[in-house]
Each structure stands twice: as C-alpha cells, then as structure tokens.
Coordinates of N, CA and C in Angstrom, one line a residue:
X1 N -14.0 -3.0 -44.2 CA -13.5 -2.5 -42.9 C -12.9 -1.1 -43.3
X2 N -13.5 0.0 -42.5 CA -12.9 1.7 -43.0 C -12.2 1.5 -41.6
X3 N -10.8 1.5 -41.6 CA -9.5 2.0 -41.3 C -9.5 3.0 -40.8
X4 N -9.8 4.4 -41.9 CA -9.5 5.6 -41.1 C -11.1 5.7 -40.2
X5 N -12.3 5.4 -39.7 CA -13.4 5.3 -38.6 C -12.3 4.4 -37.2
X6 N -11.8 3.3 -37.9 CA -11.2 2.7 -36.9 C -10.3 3.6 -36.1
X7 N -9.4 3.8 -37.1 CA -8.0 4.9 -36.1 C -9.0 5.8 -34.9
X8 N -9.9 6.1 -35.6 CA -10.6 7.4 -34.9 C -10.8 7.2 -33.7
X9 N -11.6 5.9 -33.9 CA -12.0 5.1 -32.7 C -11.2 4.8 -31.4
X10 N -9.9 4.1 -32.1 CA -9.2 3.6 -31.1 C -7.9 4.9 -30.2
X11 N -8.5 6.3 -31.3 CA -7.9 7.9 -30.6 C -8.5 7.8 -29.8
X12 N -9.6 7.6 -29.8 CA -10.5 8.3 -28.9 C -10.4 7.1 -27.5
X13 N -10.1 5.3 -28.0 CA -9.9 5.1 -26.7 C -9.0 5.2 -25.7
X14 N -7.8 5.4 -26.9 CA -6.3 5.9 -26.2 C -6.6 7.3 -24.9
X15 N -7.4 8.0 -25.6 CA -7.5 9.2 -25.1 C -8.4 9.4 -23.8
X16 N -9.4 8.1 -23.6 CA -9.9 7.7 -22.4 C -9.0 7.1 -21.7
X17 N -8.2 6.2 -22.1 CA -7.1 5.5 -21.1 C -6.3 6.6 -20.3
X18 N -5.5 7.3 -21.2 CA -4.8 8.6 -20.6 C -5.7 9.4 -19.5
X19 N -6.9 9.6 -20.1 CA -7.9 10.5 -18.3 C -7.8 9.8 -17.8
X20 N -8.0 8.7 -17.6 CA -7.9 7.2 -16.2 C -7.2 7.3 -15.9
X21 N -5.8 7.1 -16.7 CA -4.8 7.4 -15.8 C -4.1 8.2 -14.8
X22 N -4.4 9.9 -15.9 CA -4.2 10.8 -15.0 C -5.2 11.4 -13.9
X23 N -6.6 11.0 -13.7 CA -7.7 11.0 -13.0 C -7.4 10.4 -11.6
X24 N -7.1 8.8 -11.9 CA -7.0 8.2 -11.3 C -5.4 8.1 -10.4
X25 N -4.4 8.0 -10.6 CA -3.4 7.9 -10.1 C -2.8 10.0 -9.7
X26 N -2.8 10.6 -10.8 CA -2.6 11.9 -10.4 C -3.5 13.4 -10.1
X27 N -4.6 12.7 -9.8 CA -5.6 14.3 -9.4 C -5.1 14.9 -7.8
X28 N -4.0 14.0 -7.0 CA -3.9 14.6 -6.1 C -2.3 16.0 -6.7
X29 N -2.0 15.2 -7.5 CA -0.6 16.5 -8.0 C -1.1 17.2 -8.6
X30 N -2.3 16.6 -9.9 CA -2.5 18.0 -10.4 C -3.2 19.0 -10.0
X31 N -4.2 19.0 -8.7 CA -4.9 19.7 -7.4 C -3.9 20.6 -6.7
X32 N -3.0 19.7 -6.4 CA -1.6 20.4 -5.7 C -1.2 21.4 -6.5
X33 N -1.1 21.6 -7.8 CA -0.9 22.0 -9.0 C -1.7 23.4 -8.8
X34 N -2.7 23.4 -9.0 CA -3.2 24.5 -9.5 C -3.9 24.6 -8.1
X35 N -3.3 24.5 -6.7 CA -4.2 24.9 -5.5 C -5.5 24.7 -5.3
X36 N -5.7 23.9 -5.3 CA -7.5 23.4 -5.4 C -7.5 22.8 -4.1
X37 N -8.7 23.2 -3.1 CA -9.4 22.0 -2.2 C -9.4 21.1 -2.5
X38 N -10.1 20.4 -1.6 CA -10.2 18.7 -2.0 C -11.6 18.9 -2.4
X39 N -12.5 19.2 -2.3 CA -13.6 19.5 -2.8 C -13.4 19.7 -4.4
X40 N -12.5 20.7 -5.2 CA -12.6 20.8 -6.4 C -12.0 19.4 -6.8
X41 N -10.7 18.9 -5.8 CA -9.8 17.9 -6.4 C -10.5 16.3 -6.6
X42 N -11.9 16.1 -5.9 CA -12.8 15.5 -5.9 C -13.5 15.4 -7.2
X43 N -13.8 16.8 -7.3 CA -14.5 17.1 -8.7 C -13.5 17.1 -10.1
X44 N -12.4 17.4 -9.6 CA -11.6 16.3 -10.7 C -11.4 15.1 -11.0
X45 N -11.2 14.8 -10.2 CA -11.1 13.2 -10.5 C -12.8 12.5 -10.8
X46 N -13.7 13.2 -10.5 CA -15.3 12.8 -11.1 C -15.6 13.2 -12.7
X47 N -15.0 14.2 -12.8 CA -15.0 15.0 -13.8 C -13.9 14.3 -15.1
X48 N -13.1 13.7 -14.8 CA -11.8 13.1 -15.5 C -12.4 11.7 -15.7
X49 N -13.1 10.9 -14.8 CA -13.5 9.3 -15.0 C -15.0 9.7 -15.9
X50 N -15.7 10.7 -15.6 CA -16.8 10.9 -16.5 C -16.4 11.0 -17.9
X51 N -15.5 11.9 -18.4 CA -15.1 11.9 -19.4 C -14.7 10.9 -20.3
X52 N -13.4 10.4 -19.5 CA -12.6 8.8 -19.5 C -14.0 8.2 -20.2
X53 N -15.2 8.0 -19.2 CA -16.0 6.9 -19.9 C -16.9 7.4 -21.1
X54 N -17.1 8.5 -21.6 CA -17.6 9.2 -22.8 C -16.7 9.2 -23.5
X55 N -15.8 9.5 -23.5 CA -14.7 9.2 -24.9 C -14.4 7.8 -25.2
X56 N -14.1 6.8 -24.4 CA -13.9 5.3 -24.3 C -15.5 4.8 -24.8
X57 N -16.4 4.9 -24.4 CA -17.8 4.4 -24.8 C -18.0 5.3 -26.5
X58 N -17.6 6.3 -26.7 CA -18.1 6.4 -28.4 C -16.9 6.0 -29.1
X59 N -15.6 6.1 -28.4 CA -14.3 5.7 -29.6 C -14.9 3.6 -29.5
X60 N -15.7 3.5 -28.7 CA -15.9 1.6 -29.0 C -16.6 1.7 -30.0
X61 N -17.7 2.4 -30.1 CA -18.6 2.6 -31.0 C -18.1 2.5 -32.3
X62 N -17.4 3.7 -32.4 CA -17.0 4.5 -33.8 C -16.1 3.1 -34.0
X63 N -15.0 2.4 -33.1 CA -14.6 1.8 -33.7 C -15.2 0.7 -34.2
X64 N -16.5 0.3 -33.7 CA -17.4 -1.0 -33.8 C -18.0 -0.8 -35.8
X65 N -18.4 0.5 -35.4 CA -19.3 0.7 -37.2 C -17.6 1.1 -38.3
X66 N -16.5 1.1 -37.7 CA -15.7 0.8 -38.4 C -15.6 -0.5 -39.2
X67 N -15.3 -1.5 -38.3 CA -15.2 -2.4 -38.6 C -16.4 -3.1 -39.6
X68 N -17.4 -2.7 -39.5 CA -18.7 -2.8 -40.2 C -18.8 -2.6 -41.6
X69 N -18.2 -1.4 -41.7 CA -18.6 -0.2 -42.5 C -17.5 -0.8 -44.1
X70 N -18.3 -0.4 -45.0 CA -17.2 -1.2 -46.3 C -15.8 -0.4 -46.2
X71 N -14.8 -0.7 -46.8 CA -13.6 0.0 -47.2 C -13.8 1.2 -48.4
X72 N -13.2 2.3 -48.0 CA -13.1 3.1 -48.9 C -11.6 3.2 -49.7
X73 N -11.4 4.1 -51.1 CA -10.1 3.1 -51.1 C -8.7 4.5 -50.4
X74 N -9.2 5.9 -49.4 CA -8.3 6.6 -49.0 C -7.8 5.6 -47.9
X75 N -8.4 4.3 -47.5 CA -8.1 3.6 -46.2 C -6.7 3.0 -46.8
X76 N -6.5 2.6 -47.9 CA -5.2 1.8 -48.4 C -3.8 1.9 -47.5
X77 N -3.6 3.5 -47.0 CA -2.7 4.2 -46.6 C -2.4 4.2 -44.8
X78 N -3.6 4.1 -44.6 CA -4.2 4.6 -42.9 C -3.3 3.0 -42.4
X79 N -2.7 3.4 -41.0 CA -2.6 2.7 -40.3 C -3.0 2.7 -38.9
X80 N -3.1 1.5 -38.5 CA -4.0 0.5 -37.2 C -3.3 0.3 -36.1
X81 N -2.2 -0.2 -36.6 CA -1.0 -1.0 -35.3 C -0.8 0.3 -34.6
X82 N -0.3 1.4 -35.3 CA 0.4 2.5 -33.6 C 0.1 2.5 -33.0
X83 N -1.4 3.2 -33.3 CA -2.5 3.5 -32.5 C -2.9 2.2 -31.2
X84 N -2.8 0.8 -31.8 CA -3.0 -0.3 -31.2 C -2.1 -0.4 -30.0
X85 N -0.8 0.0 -30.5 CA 0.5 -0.3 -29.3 C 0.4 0.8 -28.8
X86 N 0.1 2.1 -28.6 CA -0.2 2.6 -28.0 C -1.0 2.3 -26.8
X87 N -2.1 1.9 -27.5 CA -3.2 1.3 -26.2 C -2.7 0.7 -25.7
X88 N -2.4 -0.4 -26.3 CA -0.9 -1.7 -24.9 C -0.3 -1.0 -24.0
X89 N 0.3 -0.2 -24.9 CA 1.4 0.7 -23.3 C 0.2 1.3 -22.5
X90 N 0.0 2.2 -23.1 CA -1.1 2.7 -21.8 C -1.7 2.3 -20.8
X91 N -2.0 0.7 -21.5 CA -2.5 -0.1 -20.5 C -1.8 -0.7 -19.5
X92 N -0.6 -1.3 -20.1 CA 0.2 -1.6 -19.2 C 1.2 -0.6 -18.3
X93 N 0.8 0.9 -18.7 CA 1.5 1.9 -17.7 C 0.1 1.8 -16.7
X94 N -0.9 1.6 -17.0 CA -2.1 1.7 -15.7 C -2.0 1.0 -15.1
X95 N -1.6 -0.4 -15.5 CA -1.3 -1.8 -14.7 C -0.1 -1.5 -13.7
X96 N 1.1 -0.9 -14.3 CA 2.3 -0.8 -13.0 C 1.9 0.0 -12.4
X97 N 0.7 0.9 -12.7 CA 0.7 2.4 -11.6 C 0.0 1.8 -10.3
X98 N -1.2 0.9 -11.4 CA -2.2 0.1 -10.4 C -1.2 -0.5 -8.7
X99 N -0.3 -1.6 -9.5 CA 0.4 -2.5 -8.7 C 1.6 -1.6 -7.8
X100 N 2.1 -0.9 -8.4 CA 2.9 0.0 -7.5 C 2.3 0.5 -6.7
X101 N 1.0 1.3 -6.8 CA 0.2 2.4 -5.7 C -0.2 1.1 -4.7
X102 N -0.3 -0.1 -4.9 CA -0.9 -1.2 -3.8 C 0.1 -1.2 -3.4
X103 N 1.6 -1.5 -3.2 CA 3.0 -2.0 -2.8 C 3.3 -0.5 -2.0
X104 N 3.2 0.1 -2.4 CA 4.1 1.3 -1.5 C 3.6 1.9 0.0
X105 N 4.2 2.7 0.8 CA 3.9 2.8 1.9 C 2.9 3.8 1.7
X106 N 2.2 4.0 3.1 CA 1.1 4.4 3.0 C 1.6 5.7 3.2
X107 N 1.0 7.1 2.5 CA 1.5 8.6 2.8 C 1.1 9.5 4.0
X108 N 1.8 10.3 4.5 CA 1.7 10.8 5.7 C 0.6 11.6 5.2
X109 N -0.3 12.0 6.1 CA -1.4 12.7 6.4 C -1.2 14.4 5.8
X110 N -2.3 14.9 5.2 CA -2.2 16.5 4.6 C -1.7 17.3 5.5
X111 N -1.6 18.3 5.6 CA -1.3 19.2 6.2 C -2.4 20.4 6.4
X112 N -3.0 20.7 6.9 CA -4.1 21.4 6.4 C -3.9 22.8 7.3
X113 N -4.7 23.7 6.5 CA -4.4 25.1 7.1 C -4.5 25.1 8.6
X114 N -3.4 26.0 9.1 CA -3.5 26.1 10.3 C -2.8 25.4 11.4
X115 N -2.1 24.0 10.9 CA -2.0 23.0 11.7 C -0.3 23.7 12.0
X116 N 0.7 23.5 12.8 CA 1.7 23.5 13.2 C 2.8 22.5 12.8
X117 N 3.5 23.0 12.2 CA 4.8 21.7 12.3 C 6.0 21.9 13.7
X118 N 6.3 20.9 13.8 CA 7.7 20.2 14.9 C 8.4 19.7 13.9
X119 N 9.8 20.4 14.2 CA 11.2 20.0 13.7 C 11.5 19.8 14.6

C-alpha cells in the first residue's frame, strides 16, 4: 500500500467535496459577490459540479492504484487519518447544509433591475 498515492487521492477528494459544497449551497453569495447575472451564476455552479466530479473521479482512482501499488519505504512517515477526518467533516458539513436548506423558509424573490421598492 503507497500511503503517500493515497493522501494524494483522498486531497484530491476532500477537494471535490469542498466545490460541492461551495457550488452547491453558495454560488448564489458568491455571484452576489462578484456581480454576476444569473446566467454566469448558472455557469458557476455547472462549472464548480464539473470540476467537483473530475477531481473526486481521479483522487478515487489515484486513491484506488494506491492501495494497489507496493509500499515504498518514504511512506513509513506519511499519514492517512487527517486527511480521512477531514473527509468526515466535510461530509457531514454537506449533510447539515443539505438538511438545513430543506427546513428553512423559503427566500423572498430577487430583486431585479428596475423593479421599485415600498417602505
């Protein structure tokens, strides 16, 4: 088992979890963020799950021929678990974002150019 292939791997799935995250629960702040239409803010969130699933599909990989692959002996040192609990949280920060965005009230409607407010 090479260790350091593994870590690689499981960077790279940590690193797909975080785009899901932020794709999925925040492309409307980060849009808001940098003034984007919803057309580009669309193309973020397509653009952020595309990636999400190329980084997550080769860190499975890399981690798969990890596990495969003999031990070298700089792996003695390399560790597995952070990286691992890492993933946990992440996952279970997706899970509360999931279950909280279902529970909360529904948000009032955009505002879009031109429209008028009443105070």
């Amino acid at each position: 088992m090479r260790k350091h292939t593994i870590r690689n791997g499981l960077r790279l799935i940590l690193a797909a979890l975080l785009l899901i995250v932020l794709a999925s629960f925040y492309h409307v702040g980060i849009a808001d963020l940098f003034s984007m239409s919803e057309g580009a803010e669309m193309r973020l969130y397509r653009l952020g799950i595309f990636w999400a699933a190329a980084f997550g599909g080769y860190g499975v990989v890399l981690a798969a021929f990890g596990l495969v692959l003999p031990a070298e002996p700089r792996d003695a040192q390399v560790r597995v678990l952070p990286i691992f609990f890492m993933i946990l949280a992440t996952m279970a920060l997706f899970f509360y974002l999931l279950v909280s965005s279902v529970n909360e009230p529904p948000q009032p409607e955009r505002i879009q150019p031109g429209d008028t407010i009443t105070i």
